[in-house]
Short mmCIF file of C-alpha atoms in Angstrom, two decimals:
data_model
loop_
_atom_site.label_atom_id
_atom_site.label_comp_id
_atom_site.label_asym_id
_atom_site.label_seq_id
_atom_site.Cartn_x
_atom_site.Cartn_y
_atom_site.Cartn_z
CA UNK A 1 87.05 49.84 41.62
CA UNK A 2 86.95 53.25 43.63
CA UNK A 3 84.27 53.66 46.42
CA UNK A 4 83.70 56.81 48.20
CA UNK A 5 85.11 57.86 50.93
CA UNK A 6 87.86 56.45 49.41
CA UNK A 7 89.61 58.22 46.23
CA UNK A 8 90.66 56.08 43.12
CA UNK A 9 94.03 55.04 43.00
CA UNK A 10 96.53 57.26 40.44
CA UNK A 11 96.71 53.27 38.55
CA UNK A 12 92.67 53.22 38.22
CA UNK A 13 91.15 52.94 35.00
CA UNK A 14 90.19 55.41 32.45
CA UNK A 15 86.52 55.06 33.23
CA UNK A 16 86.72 55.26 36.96
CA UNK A 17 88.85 58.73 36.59
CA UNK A 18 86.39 59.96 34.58
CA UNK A 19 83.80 59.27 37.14
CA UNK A 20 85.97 60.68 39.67
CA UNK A 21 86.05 63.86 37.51
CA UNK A 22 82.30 64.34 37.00
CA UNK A 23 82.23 63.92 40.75
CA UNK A 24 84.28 66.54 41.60
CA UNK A 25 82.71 68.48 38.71
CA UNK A 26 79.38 67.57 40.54
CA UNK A 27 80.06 69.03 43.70
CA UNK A 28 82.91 71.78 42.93
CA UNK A 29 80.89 72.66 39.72
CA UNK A 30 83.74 72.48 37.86
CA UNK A 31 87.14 70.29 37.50
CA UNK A 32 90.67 71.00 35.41
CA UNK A 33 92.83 68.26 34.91
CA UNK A 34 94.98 69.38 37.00
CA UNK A 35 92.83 69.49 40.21
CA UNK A 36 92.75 66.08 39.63
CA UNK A 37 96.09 65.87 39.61
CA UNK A 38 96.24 67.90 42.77
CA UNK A 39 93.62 65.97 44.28
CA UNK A 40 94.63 62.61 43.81
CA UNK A 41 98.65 63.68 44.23
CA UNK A 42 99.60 62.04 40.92
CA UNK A 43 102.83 63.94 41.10
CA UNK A 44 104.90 62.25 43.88
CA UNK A 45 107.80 64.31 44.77
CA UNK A 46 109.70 61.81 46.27
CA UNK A 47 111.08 60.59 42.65
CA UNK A 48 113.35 63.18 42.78
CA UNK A 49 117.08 61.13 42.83
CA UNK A 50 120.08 62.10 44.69
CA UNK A 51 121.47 64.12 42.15
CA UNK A 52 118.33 66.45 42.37
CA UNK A 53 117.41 65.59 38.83
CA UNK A 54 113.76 66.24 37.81
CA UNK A 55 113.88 63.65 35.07
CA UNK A 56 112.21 61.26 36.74
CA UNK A 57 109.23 63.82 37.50
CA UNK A 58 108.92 65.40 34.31
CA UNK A 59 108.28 61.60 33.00
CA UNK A 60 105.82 61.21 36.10
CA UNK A 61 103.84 64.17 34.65
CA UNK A 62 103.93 63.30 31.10
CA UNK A 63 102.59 60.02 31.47
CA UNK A 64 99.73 61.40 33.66
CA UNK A 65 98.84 63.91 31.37
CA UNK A 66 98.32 61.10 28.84
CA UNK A 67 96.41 59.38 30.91
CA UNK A 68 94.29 62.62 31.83
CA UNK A 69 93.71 63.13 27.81
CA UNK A 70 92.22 59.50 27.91
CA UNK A 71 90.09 60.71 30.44
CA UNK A 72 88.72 63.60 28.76
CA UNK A 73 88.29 61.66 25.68
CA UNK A 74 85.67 59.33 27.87
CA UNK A 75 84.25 62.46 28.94
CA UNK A 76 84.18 63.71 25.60
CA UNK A 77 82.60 60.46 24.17
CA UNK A 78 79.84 60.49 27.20
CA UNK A 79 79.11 64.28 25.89
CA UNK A 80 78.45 62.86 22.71
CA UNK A 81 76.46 60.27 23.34
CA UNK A 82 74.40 61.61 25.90
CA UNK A 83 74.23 65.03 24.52
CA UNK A 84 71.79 67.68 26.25
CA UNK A 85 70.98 65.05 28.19
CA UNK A 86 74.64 64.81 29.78
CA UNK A 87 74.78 67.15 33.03
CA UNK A 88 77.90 68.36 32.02
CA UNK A 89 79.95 70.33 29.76
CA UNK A 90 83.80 70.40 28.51
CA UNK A 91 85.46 73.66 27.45
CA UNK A 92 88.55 74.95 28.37
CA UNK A 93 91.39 76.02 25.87
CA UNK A 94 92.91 72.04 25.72
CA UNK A 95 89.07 70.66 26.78
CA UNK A 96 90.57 70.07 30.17
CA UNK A 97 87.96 71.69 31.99
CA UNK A 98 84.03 69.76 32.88
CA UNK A 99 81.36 72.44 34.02
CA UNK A 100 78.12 71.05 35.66
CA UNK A 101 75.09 72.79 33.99
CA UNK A 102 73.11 74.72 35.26
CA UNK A 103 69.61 73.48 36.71
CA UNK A 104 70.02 69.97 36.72
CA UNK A 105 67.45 69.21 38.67
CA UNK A 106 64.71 70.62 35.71
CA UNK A 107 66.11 68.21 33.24
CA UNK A 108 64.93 64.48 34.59
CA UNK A 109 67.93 63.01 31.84
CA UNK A 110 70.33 64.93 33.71
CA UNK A 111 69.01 64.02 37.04
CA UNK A 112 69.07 60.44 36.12
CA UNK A 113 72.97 60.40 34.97
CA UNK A 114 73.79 61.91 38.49
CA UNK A 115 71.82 59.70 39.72
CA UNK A 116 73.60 56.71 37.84
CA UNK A 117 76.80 58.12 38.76
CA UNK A 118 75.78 58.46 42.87
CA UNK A 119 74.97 54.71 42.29
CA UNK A 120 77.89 53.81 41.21
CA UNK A 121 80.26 55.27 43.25
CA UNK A 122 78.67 55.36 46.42
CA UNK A 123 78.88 52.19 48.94
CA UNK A 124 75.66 51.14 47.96
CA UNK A 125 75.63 48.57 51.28
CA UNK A 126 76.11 51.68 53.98
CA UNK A 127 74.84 54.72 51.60
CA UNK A 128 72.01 52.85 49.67
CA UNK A 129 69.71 54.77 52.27
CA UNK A 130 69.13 58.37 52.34
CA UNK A 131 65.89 60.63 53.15
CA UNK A 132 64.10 57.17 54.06
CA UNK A 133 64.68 56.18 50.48
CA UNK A 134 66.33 53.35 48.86
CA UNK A 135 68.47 54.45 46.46
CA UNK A 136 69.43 50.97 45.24
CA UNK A 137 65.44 50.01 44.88
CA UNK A 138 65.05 52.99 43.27
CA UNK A 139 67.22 51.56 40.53
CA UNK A 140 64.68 49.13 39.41
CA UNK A 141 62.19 52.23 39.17
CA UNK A 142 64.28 53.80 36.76
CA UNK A 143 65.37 50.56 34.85
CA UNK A 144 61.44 50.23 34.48
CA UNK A 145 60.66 53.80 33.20
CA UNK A 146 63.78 53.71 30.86
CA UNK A 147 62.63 50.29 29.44
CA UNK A 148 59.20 51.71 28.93
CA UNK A 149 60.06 54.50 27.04
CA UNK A 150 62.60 52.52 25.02
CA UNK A 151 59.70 49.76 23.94
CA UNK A 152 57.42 52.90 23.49
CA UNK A 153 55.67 54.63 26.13
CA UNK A 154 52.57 54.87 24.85
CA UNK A 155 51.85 51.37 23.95
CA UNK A 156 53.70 48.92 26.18
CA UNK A 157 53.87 48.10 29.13
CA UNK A 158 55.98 47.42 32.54
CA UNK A 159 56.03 45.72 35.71
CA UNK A 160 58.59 46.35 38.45
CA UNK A 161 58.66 42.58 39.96
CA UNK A 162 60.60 43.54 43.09
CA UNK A 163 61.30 41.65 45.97
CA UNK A 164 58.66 40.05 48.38
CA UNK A 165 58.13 39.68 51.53
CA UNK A 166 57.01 35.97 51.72
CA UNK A 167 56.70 32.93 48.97
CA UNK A 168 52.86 33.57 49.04
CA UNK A 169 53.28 37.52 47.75
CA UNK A 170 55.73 35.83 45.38
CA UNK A 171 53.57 33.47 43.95
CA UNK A 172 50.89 36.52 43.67
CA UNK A 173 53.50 38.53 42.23
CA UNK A 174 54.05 35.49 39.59
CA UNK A 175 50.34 35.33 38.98
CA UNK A 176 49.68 39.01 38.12
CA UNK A 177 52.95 39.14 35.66
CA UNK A 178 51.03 36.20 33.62
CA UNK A 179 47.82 37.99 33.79
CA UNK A 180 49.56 41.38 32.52
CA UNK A 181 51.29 39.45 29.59
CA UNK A 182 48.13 37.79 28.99
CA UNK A 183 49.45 34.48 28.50
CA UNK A 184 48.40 31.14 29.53
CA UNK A 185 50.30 30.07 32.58
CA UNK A 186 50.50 30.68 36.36
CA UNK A 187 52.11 30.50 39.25
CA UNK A 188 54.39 26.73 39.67
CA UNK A 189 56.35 25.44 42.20
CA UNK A 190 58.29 22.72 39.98
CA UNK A 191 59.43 21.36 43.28
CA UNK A 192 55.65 20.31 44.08
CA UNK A 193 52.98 22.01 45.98
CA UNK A 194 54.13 21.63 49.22
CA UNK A 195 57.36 22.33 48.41
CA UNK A 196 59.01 25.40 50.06
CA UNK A 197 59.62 28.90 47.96
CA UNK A 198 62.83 30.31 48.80
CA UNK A 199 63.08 33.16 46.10
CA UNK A 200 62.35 36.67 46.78
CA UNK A 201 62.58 38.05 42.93
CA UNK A 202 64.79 35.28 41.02
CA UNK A 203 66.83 37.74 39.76
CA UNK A 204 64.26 39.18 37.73
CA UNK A 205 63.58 43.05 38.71
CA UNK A 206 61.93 44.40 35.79
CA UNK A 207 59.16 42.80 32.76
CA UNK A 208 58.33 45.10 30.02
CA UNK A 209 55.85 43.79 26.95
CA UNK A 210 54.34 45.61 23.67
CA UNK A 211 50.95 43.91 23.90
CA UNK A 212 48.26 43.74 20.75
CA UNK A 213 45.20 44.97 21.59
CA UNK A 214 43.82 41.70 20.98
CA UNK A 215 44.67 40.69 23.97
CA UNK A 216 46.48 37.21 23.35
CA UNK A 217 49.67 36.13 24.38
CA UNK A 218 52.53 35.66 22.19
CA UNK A 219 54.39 39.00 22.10
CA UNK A 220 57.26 41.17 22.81
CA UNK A 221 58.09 40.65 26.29
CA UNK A 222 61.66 41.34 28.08
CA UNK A 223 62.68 40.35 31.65
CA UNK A 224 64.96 42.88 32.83
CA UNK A 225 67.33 42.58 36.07
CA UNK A 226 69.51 45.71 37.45
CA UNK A 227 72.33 46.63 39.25
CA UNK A 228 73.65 49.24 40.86
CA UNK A 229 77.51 49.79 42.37
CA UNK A 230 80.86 48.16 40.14
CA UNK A 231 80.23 44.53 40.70
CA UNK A 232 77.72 43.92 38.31
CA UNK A 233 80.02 41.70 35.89
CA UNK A 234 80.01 38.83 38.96
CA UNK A 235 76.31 39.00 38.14
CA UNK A 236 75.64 39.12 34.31
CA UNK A 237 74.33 35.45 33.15
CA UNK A 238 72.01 35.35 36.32
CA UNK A 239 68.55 35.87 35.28
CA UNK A 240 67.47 33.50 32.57
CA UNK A 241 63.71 33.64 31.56
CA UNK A 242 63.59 30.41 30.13
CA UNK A 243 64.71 28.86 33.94
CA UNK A 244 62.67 31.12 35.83
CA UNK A 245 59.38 30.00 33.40
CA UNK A 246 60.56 26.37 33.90
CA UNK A 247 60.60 26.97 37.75
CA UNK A 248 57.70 28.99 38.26
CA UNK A 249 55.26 29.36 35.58
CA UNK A 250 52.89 26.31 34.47
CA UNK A 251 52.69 26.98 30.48
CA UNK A 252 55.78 27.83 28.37
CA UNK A 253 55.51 31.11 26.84
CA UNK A 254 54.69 31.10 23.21
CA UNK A 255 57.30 33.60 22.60
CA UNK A 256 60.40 33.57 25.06
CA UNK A 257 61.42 36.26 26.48
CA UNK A 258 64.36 38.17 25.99
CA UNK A 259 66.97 39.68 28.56
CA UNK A 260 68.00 42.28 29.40
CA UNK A 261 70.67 44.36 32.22
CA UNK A 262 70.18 47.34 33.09
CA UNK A 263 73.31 48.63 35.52
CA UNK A 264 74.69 52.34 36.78
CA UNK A 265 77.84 52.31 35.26
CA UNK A 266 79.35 53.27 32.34
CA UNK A 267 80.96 50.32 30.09
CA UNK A 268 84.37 50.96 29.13
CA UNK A 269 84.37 50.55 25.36
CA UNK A 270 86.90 47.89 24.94
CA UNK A 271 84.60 45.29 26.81
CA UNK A 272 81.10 46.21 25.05
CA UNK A 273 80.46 43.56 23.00
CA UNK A 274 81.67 40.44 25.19
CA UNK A 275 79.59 42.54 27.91
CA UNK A 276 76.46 42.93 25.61
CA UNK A 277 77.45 38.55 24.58
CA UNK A 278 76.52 38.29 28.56
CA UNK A 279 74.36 40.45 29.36
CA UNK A 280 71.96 40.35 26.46
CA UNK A 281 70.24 43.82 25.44
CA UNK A 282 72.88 46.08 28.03
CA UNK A 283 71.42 49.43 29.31
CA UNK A 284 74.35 50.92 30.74
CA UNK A 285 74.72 54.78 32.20
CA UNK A 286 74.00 56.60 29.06
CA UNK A 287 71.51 54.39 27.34
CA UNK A 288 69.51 54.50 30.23
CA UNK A 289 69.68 58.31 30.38
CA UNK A 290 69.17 58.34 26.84
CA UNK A 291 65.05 56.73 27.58
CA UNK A 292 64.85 58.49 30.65
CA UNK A 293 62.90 61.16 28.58
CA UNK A 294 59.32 62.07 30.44
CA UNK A 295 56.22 62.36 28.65
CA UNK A 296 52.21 62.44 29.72
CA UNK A 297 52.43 58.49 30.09
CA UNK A 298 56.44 58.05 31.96
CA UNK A 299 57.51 60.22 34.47
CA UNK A 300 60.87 59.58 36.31
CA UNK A 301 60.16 58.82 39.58
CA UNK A 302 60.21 61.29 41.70
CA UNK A 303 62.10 59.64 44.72
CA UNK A 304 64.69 59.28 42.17
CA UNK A 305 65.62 63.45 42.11
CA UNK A 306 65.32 63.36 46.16
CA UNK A 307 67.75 60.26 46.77
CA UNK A 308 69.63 62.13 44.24
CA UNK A 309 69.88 65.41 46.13
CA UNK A 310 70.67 63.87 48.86
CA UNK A 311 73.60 61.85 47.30
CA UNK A 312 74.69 64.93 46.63
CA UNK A 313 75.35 66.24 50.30
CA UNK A 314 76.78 62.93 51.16
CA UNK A 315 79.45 62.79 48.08
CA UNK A 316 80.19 66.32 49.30
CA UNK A 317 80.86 65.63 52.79
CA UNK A 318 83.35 63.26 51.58
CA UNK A 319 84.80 65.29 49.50
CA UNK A 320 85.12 68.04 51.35
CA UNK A 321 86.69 65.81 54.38
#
């Protein structure tokens, strides 16, 4: 998996290229097939045999341009999917050609793909921070307005857990979640009382719930964790509500929760459903996009747009280099 700086090997797969394409397309607002050919030097001229025979190239450059029609077909299906809310458009006489849009920054579904995409590709360890903001918390900002709109805006509701700074906060933090869900239990230490509290989050980023107005418990509810960055696979059975309840919550809910993963990247195709068998309900790239619609009760955050922006500069810098 490609990180900037560094550019994706000619052998990456189909969705990193594409990636790689609306980068370029990003911050050259525009990119042909073959620029990425140029770019990544997917024609290497040192085929050529001693007889001077371009066979061996002309295969080279068939079997790229292939691969760069596979390419444009993810592009093409991302288009669809996202529609208006996808930052970019193909044309060009083969479809060879992405376009950014114009004023990006006015449509927050747009913003949050680029976003998505920054998060991805970036080195989320060393570029996580720019303008003062966290662009990897930010992800659980999004992953909470997403999964609000998605469970309705108007009528549920959502909690960004986040991490804490000590195990009291957490067992505060644990407290107010049961009071928001309106169900019975409370902060437990399994371990004991005295026992120590060595988790920050447990995994879980993100609750969202439809509550009655009755006000009792037994309802939709959904822990959500997210990810930023290409590793997220190493991390997709880790939150389980039913073992954070048994670990830190005195009553068993009368409906368990379900999960949910919410991460930057796009899923290639091919892996969706043993991904979605993991992961539970999966929010990748474009289905996040796809709730990131604002309304009078769910605004995207606006730190989101400025870590955004700023992504922007960076990505270009190492581009441009």
């Amino acid at each position: 998996m490609f990180k900037l700086p560094k550019k994706p090997s000619p052998k990456a797969s189909v969705t990193e290229l594409a990636d790689f394409v609306e980068i370029l397309a990003w911050v050259e607002r525009s990119a042909s097939a073959q620029r990425v050919v140029n770019y990544l030097g997917l024609v290497d001229d040192q085929i050529l045999n001693e007889d001077d025979s371009y066979q061996g190239c002309e295969d080279q450059e068939d079997e790229h341009q292939e691969y760069l029609e596979d390419v444009f077909a993810e592009l093409a299906k991302r288009e669809e999917i996202c529609n208006e809310a996808y930052p970019f458009e193909i044309n060009g006489t083969a479809g060879t050609v992405l376009h950014l849009k114009p004023n990006v920054w006015d449509n927050p579904q747009q913003t949050a793909y680029l976003y998505l995409l920054a998060a991805t590709r970036l080195n989320m360890n060393k570029d996580h921070n720019l303008e003062d903001i966290d662009g990897a918390l930010e992800m659980e900002f999004l992953s909470a307005h997403a999964l609000k709109q998605y469970l309705g805006a108007v009528k549920s509701t959502v909690m960004v857990f986040g991490t804490s700074d000590n195990a009291g906060r957490f067992s505060e933090r644990v407290d107010e979640l049961m009071v928001m869900l309106k169900e019975k239990g409370r902060f437990r230490n399994i371990n004991g009382t005295e026992a120590p509290i060595h988790a920050q989050d447990d995994k879980l980023d993100v609750i969202g719930t439809i509550p009655f107005t009755d006000g009792r418990g037994g309802q939709l509810i959904v822990f959500a964790q997210s990810k930023t960055g290409t590793n997220w696979k190493s991390h997709i059975s880790e939150l389980r509500p039913e073992v954070f309840a048994k670990k830190w919550i005195s009553h068993d809910f009368l409906i368990p929760p379900l999960r949910a993963y919410c991460i930057a990247e796009s899923v290639d195709e091919i892996e969706w459903a043993s991904n979605c068998a993991e992961a539970g309900l999966l929010f990748d790239r474009c289905r996040l996009v796809e709730c990131c619609i604002e309304d009078d009760t769910n605004k995207l955050p606006e730190n989101i747009r400025a870590w955004t922006q700023a992504a922007q500069t960076r990505i270009n810098s190492y581009i441009s280099a």
